[in-house]
Amino acid sequence: VSGGVGVAIKSSQVYFANPSLKSLVKFIDISNSAIGLIRQNLGVSIIYNCVGGLLALAGFINPFIAALLMPLSSSFILFSTWLGSRQ
């Protein structure tokens, strides 16, 4: 029994330092916010890549410009994630 709590904490993904209903509600709110941010980033990335891919296939964007725009997309997703995590 000795040390069982420490092992359980190390193997768990989440634990509450101050267990209460308020902590659980806050955890659920943070989880829902994270899922919303993931969905938003996924949607933006799918739209960006579809539009960019179609423009490249149609010949409006040459491969060099497309390669330069790709880090811009990644930077936007990182910036969006950073903004979302500050709330």
mmCIF file of C-alpha atoms in Angstrom:
data_model
loop_
_atom_site.group_PDB
_atom_site.id
_atom_site.type_symbol
_atom_site.label_atom_id
_atom_site.label_comp_id
_atom_site.label_asym_id
_atom_site.label_seq_id
_atom_site.Cartn_x
_atom_site.Cartn_y
_atom_site.Cartn_z
ATOM 1 C CA VAL A 1 0.000 0.000 0.000
ATOM 2 C CA SER A 2 2.900 2.308 0.696
ATOM 3 C CA GLY A 3 3.674 4.381 -2.383
ATOM 4 C CA GLY A 4 0.501 3.334 -4.182
ATOM 5 C CA VAL A 5 -0.751 6.899 -4.515
ATOM 6 C CA GLY A 6 2.515 8.040 -6.082
ATOM 7 C CA VAL A 7 2.422 5.217 -8.630
ATOM 8 C CA ALA A 8 -1.224 5.956 -9.436
ATOM 9 C CA ILE A 9 -0.472 9.662 -9.974
ATOM 10 C CA LYS A 10 2.481 8.885 -12.253
ATOM 11 C CA SER A 11 0.426 6.497 -14.380
ATOM 12 C CA SER A 12 -2.686 8.673 -14.613
ATOM 13 C CA GLN A 13 -3.261 11.215 -17.361
ATOM 14 C CA VAL A 14 -5.138 13.617 -15.092
ATOM 15 C CA TYR A 15 -5.402 14.068 -11.359
ATOM 16 C CA PHE A 16 -6.953 16.755 -9.217
ATOM 17 C CA ALA A 17 -4.770 18.317 -6.545
ATOM 18 C CA ASN A 18 -7.886 19.721 -4.844
ATOM 19 C CA PRO A 19 -10.689 17.268 -5.641
ATOM 20 C CA SER A 20 -14.024 19.035 -5.798
ATOM 21 C CA LEU A 21 -16.965 19.441 -8.123
ATOM 22 C CA LYS A 22 -15.636 22.877 -9.131
ATOM 23 C CA SER A 23 -12.354 21.313 -10.287
ATOM 24 C CA LEU A 24 -14.232 18.742 -12.347
ATOM 25 C CA VAL A 25 -16.403 21.405 -14.001
ATOM 26 C CA LYS A 26 -13.304 23.487 -14.814
ATOM 27 C CA PHE A 27 -11.594 20.398 -16.273
ATOM 28 C CA ILE A 28 -14.608 19.672 -18.501
ATOM 29 C CA ASP A 29 -14.700 23.312 -19.677
ATOM 30 C CA ILE A 30 -10.995 23.210 -20.564
ATOM 31 C CA SER A 31 -11.483 19.906 -22.387
ATOM 32 C CA ASN A 32 -14.411 21.264 -24.408
ATOM 33 C CA SER A 33 -12.390 24.368 -25.273
ATOM 34 C CA ALA A 34 -9.472 22.227 -26.453
ATOM 35 C CA ILE A 35 -11.748 20.076 -28.619
ATOM 36 C CA GLY A 36 -13.267 23.221 -30.158
ATOM 37 C CA LEU A 37 -9.801 24.596 -30.917
ATOM 38 C CA ILE A 38 -8.742 21.318 -32.512
ATOM 39 C CA ARG A 39 -11.865 21.311 -34.711
ATOM 40 C CA GLN A 40 -11.304 24.936 -35.694
ATOM 41 C CA ASN A 41 -7.663 24.310 -36.635
ATOM 42 C CA LEU A 42 -8.579 21.174 -38.562
ATOM 43 C CA GLY A 43 -11.289 23.020 -40.488
ATOM 44 C CA VAL A 44 -8.989 25.914 -41.372
ATOM 45 C CA SER A 45 -6.244 23.545 -42.459
ATOM 46 C CA ILE A 46 -8.582 21.450 -44.631
ATOM 47 C CA ILE A 47 -10.012 24.544 -46.336
ATOM 48 C CA TYR A 48 -6.570 26.102 -46.846
ATOM 49 C CA ASN A 49 -5.103 22.937 -48.311
ATOM 50 C CA CYS A 50 -8.105 22.251 -50.567
ATOM 51 C CA VAL A 51 -8.150 25.794 -51.940
ATOM 52 C CA GLY A 52 -4.379 25.853 -52.327
ATOM 53 C CA GLY A 53 -4.364 22.426 -53.949
ATOM 54 C CA LEU A 54 -7.090 23.372 -56.418
ATOM 55 C CA LEU A 55 -5.330 26.619 -57.316
ATOM 56 C CA ALA A 56 -2.066 24.741 -57.813
ATOM 57 C CA LEU A 57 -3.769 22.101 -59.975
ATOM 58 C CA ALA A 58 -5.417 24.823 -62.055
ATOM 59 C CA GLY A 59 -2.014 26.435 -62.601
ATOM 60 C CA PHE A 60 -2.684 29.674 -60.734
ATOM 61 C CA ILE A 61 0.047 28.953 -58.169
ATOM 62 C CA ASN A 62 3.410 27.584 -59.184
ATOM 63 C CA PRO A 63 5.040 24.952 -56.938
ATOM 64 C CA PHE A 64 7.633 27.390 -55.577
ATOM 65 C CA ILE A 65 4.954 29.805 -54.324
ATOM 66 C CA ALA A 66 2.965 26.887 -52.892
ATOM 67 C CA ALA A 67 6.082 25.731 -51.021
ATOM 68 C CA LEU A 68 6.523 29.239 -49.626
ATOM 69 C CA LEU A 69 2.868 29.447 -48.539
ATOM 70 C CA MET A 70 2.919 26.134 -46.649
ATOM 71 C CA PRO A 71 4.893 27.475 -43.640
ATOM 72 C CA LEU A 72 2.434 30.371 -43.555
ATOM 73 C CA SER A 73 -0.392 27.879 -43.041
ATOM 74 C CA SER A 74 1.512 26.131 -40.264
ATOM 75 C CA SER A 75 2.325 29.463 -38.647
ATOM 76 C CA PHE A 76 -1.339 30.466 -38.716
ATOM 77 C CA ILE A 77 -2.342 27.197 -37.013
ATOM 78 C CA LEU A 78 0.349 27.661 -34.347
ATOM 79 C CA PHE A 79 -0.732 31.262 -33.769
ATOM 80 C CA SER A 80 -4.387 30.220 -33.539
ATOM 81 C CA THR A 81 -3.493 27.501 -31.028
ATOM 82 C CA TRP A 82 -1.452 29.969 -28.979
ATOM 83 C CA LEU A 83 -4.330 32.448 -28.917
ATOM 84 C CA GLY A 84 -6.807 29.717 -27.970
ATOM 85 C CA SER A 85 -4.630 28.432 -25.143
ATOM 86 C CA ARG A 86 -4.404 31.890 -23.550
ATOM 87 C CA GLN A 87 -8.115 31.908 -22.656
#
